[in-house]
Amino acid sequence: ESTSKVPWAGKPFVQLPIEVLEVVLQSAVLSVPPSERYYCASRLAGVSSTFRKLMLSMPALWTDIHSAAAAKNRLAVYTGLRRSMGLGLHITLEVDSGSQACTDVLEIAAPHAHRWHSFRLQASATSVVFETDRVLSALTEIVTPLYLPHLNDLCLNYDFARGRTWAEMLAGGTLW
């Protein structure tokens, strides 16, 4: 049993072992979609000095680098890279969050390509064609020459079906 206790959010009479609080914080961050993990982790780190210390001691919670975070705040990408402390990264580009945000993530994360464990590019029929083209051009220019020794998962997903299922497309006699 742990002898370390942490006051819970300004209520010193309620105390939890640090190990339990770490599990609670990890569960909270990992329960949200990857596009929101940076903001969830940041909000939790802002609750108290204890939460901040714990959140910063768990670099695995900062390894999801997502274009949605870059679209809101480019600094989020730099912060996530720094707080992940050398761990493997999971890079996700959603063209729907904007080609500039995707390009920003690529440019900022490129020097850390040796840490990339997964890379996902997601575009949908709602993505404007020129936005997708810009991201693909950036991929060609920035990512192609990179050395990616730890890349285990590569996913390029384009929803050309415009939300229709394969059965609906085949029943209609066309894939377009």
CSV table of C-alpha atoms in Angstrom, one decimal:
chain,number,residue,atom,x,y,z
A,1,GLU,CA,0.0,0.0,0.0
A,2,SER,CA,1.3,3.4,-0.9
A,3,THR,CA,2.1,5.9,1.8
A,4,SER,CA,2.1,8.8,-0.7
A,5,LYS,CA,-1.1,10.7,-0.6
A,6,VAL,CA,-2.3,13.7,-2.7
A,7,PRO,CA,-4.9,16.2,-1.8
A,8,TRP,CA,-7.8,16.0,-4.2
A,9,ALA,CA,-8.6,19.3,-6.0
A,10,GLY,CA,-8.4,21.6,-3.0
A,11,LYS,CA,-10.1,19.3,-0.6
A,12,PRO,CA,-7.3,18.3,1.8
A,13,PHE,CA,-9.6,16.0,3.8
A,14,VAL,CA,-10.0,13.7,0.8
A,15,GLN,CA,-6.8,12.0,-0.2
A,16,LEU,CA,-5.9,9.4,-2.8
A,17,PRO,CA,-2.7,7.4,-3.3
A,18,ILE,CA,-0.7,8.9,-6.2
A,19,GLU,CA,-0.9,5.6,-8.1
A,20,VAL,CA,-4.7,5.7,-8.1
A,21,LEU,CA,-4.7,9.3,-9.2
A,22,GLU,CA,-2.3,8.5,-12.1
A,23,VAL,CA,-4.7,5.7,-13.3
A,24,VAL,CA,-7.6,8.1,-13.1
A,25,LEU,CA,-5.8,10.8,-15.1
A,26,GLN,CA,-4.6,8.3,-17.7
A,27,SER,CA,-8.1,6.8,-18.1
A,28,ALA,CA,-9.5,10.3,-18.5
A,29,VAL,CA,-7.1,11.2,-21.3
A,30,LEU,CA,-7.2,7.9,-23.1
A,31,SER,CA,-11.0,7.9,-23.0
A,32,VAL,CA,-11.3,10.8,-25.4
A,33,PRO,CA,-10.7,10.6,-29.2
A,34,PRO,CA,-7.0,11.2,-30.2
A,35,SER,CA,-8.0,14.5,-31.7
A,36,GLU,CA,-8.9,15.8,-28.2
A,37,ARG,CA,-6.2,14.2,-26.1
A,38,TYR,CA,-3.8,17.1,-26.1
A,39,TYR,CA,-6.6,19.5,-24.8
A,40,CYS,CA,-7.8,17.0,-22.3
A,41,ALA,CA,-4.3,16.5,-20.9
A,42,SER,CA,-3.7,20.2,-20.9
A,43,ARG,CA,-6.9,20.9,-19.0
A,44,LEU,CA,-6.2,18.3,-16.4
A,45,ALA,CA,-2.6,19.7,-16.0
A,46,GLY,CA,-4.2,23.0,-15.2
A,47,VAL,CA,-6.4,21.8,-12.4
A,48,SER,CA,-3.7,22.1,-9.7
A,49,SER,CA,0.1,21.9,-9.2
A,50,THR,CA,-0.3,18.3,-8.2
A,51,PHE,CA,-2.2,17.4,-11.4
A,52,ARG,CA,0.3,19.3,-13.5
A,53,LYS,CA,3.2,17.4,-11.9
A,54,LEU,CA,1.5,14.1,-12.5
A,55,MET,CA,0.4,14.9,-16.0
A,56,LEU,CA,4.0,16.0,-17.0
A,57,SER,CA,5.4,12.8,-15.4
A,58,MET,CA,3.4,10.7,-17.9
A,59,PRO,CA,4.9,11.4,-21.3
A,60,ALA,CA,2.8,8.6,-23.0
A,61,LEU,CA,-0.3,10.9,-22.6
A,62,TRP,CA,1.3,13.5,-25.0
A,63,THR,CA,2.2,11.2,-27.9
A,64,ASP,CA,-0.8,11.8,-30.1
A,65,ILE,CA,0.0,14.6,-32.5
A,66,HIS,CA,-3.2,15.6,-34.3
A,67,SER,CA,-3.9,18.2,-37.0
A,68,ALA,CA,-7.1,19.2,-35.1
A,69,ALA,CA,-4.9,20.4,-32.2
A,70,ALA,CA,-2.7,22.4,-34.7
A,71,ALA,CA,-5.8,23.9,-36.2
A,72,LYS,CA,-6.7,25.4,-32.8
A,73,ASN,CA,-3.2,26.3,-31.7
A,74,ARG,CA,0.0,25.6,-33.5
A,75,LEU,CA,1.9,25.7,-30.3
A,76,ALA,CA,0.1,22.6,-29.1
A,77,VAL,CA,2.2,20.5,-31.6
A,78,TYR,CA,5.5,21.8,-30.1
A,79,THR,CA,4.2,21.3,-26.6
A,80,GLY,CA,3.1,17.8,-27.3
A,81,LEU,CA,6.4,16.9,-28.9
A,82,ARG,CA,8.3,18.3,-25.9
A,83,ARG,CA,6.1,16.7,-23.3
A,84,SER,CA,6.2,13.2,-25.0
A,85,MET,CA,9.9,13.1,-23.9
A,86,GLY,CA,11.3,11.0,-26.8
A,87,LEU,CA,8.5,8.4,-26.8
A,88,GLY,CA,7.0,7.1,-30.1
A,89,LEU,CA,4.6,9.4,-31.8
A,90,HIS,CA,1.2,8.9,-33.4
A,91,ILE,CA,0.7,11.4,-36.2
A,92,THR,CA,-2.8,12.0,-37.5
A,93,LEU,CA,-3.7,14.4,-40.3
A,94,GLU,CA,-7.4,15.1,-40.9
A,95,VAL,CA,-7.7,17.1,-44.1
A,96,ASP,CA,-11.1,18.3,-42.8
A,97,SER,CA,-9.2,20.3,-40.1
A,98,GLY,CA,-7.6,22.3,-42.9
A,99,SER,CA,-4.5,21.8,-45.1
A,100,GLN,CA,-2.6,24.5,-43.3
A,101,ALA,CA,-3.0,22.6,-39.9
A,102,CYS,CA,-1.9,19.4,-41.6
A,103,THR,CA,1.1,21.1,-43.2
A,104,ASP,CA,2.0,22.7,-39.8
A,105,VAL,CA,2.0,19.3,-38.2
A,106,LEU,CA,4.2,17.8,-40.9
A,107,GLU,CA,6.7,20.6,-40.7
A,108,ILE,CA,6.9,20.7,-36.9
A,109,ALA,CA,7.0,16.9,-36.5
A,110,ALA,CA,9.4,16.1,-39.4
A,111,PRO,CA,12.5,16.5,-37.2
A,112,HIS,CA,11.0,13.8,-35.0
A,113,ALA,CA,10.3,11.4,-37.8
A,114,HIS,CA,12.6,8.8,-36.2
A,115,ARG,CA,10.0,8.6,-33.4
A,116,TRP,CA,6.9,8.2,-35.6
A,117,HIS,CA,5.2,4.9,-34.7
A,118,SER,CA,2.0,5.5,-36.6
A,119,PHE,CA,1.0,7.9,-39.4
A,120,ARG,CA,-2.6,8.4,-40.5
A,121,LEU,CA,-4.0,10.6,-43.2
A,122,GLN,CA,-7.7,10.9,-43.3
A,123,ALA,CA,-9.7,12.7,-45.9
A,124,SER,CA,-13.4,12.5,-46.7
A,125,ALA,CA,-15.7,13.4,-49.5
A,126,THR,CA,-16.4,16.6,-47.7
A,127,SER,CA,-12.7,17.6,-47.9
A,128,VAL,CA,-12.2,20.2,-50.5
A,129,VAL,CA,-10.1,18.6,-53.3
A,130,PHE,CA,-7.5,21.3,-53.3
A,131,GLU,CA,-7.1,20.9,-49.6
A,132,THR,CA,-6.3,17.2,-50.0
A,133,ASP,CA,-3.9,18.0,-52.9
A,134,ARG,CA,-2.0,20.5,-50.7
A,135,VAL,CA,-1.6,17.9,-47.9
A,136,LEU,CA,-0.5,15.3,-50.4
A,137,SER,CA,2.1,17.8,-51.9
A,138,ALA,CA,3.4,18.5,-48.4
A,139,LEU,CA,3.6,14.8,-47.7
A,140,THR,CA,5.7,14.3,-50.9
A,141,GLU,CA,8.0,17.2,-50.0
A,142,ILE,CA,8.4,16.8,-46.3
A,143,VAL,CA,7.8,13.1,-45.4
A,144,THR,CA,9.2,11.2,-48.4
A,145,PRO,CA,12.9,12.0,-47.7
A,146,LEU,CA,12.5,11.2,-44.0
A,147,TYR,CA,13.9,8.2,-42.3
A,148,LEU,CA,11.1,6.4,-40.5
A,149,PRO,CA,12.7,3.4,-38.7
A,150,HIS,CA,9.9,2.9,-36.1
A,151,LEU,CA,6.9,3.4,-38.3
A,152,ASN,CA,4.6,0.4,-37.7
A,153,ASP,CA,1.3,1.7,-38.8
A,154,LEU,CA,0.6,3.6,-42.0
A,155,CYS,CA,-3.0,4.4,-42.8
A,156,LEU,CA,-4.2,6.5,-45.8
A,157,ASN,CA,-7.9,6.8,-45.6
A,158,TYR,CA,-10.0,8.6,-48.2
A,159,ASP,CA,-13.8,8.3,-47.9
A,160,PHE,CA,-14.7,8.5,-51.6
A,161,ALA,CA,-18.1,6.9,-50.9
A,162,ARG,CA,-19.5,10.1,-49.5
A,163,GLY,CA,-20.9,8.3,-46.5
A,164,ARG,CA,-22.5,5.5,-48.5
A,165,THR,CA,-21.8,1.8,-47.7
A,166,TRP,CA,-20.3,-0.6,-50.2
A,167,ALA,CA,-23.8,-2.3,-50.5
A,168,GLU,CA,-25.4,1.0,-51.4
A,169,MET,CA,-22.8,1.8,-54.0
A,170,LEU,CA,-23.0,-1.7,-55.6
A,171,ALA,CA,-26.8,-1.6,-55.5
A,172,GLY,CA,-26.8,1.7,-57.4
A,173,GLY,CA,-24.5,0.2,-60.0
A,174,THR,CA,-21.8,2.7,-59.5
A,175,LEU,CA,-18.9,3.3,-57.1
A,176,TRP,CA,-19.1,7.1,-57.7
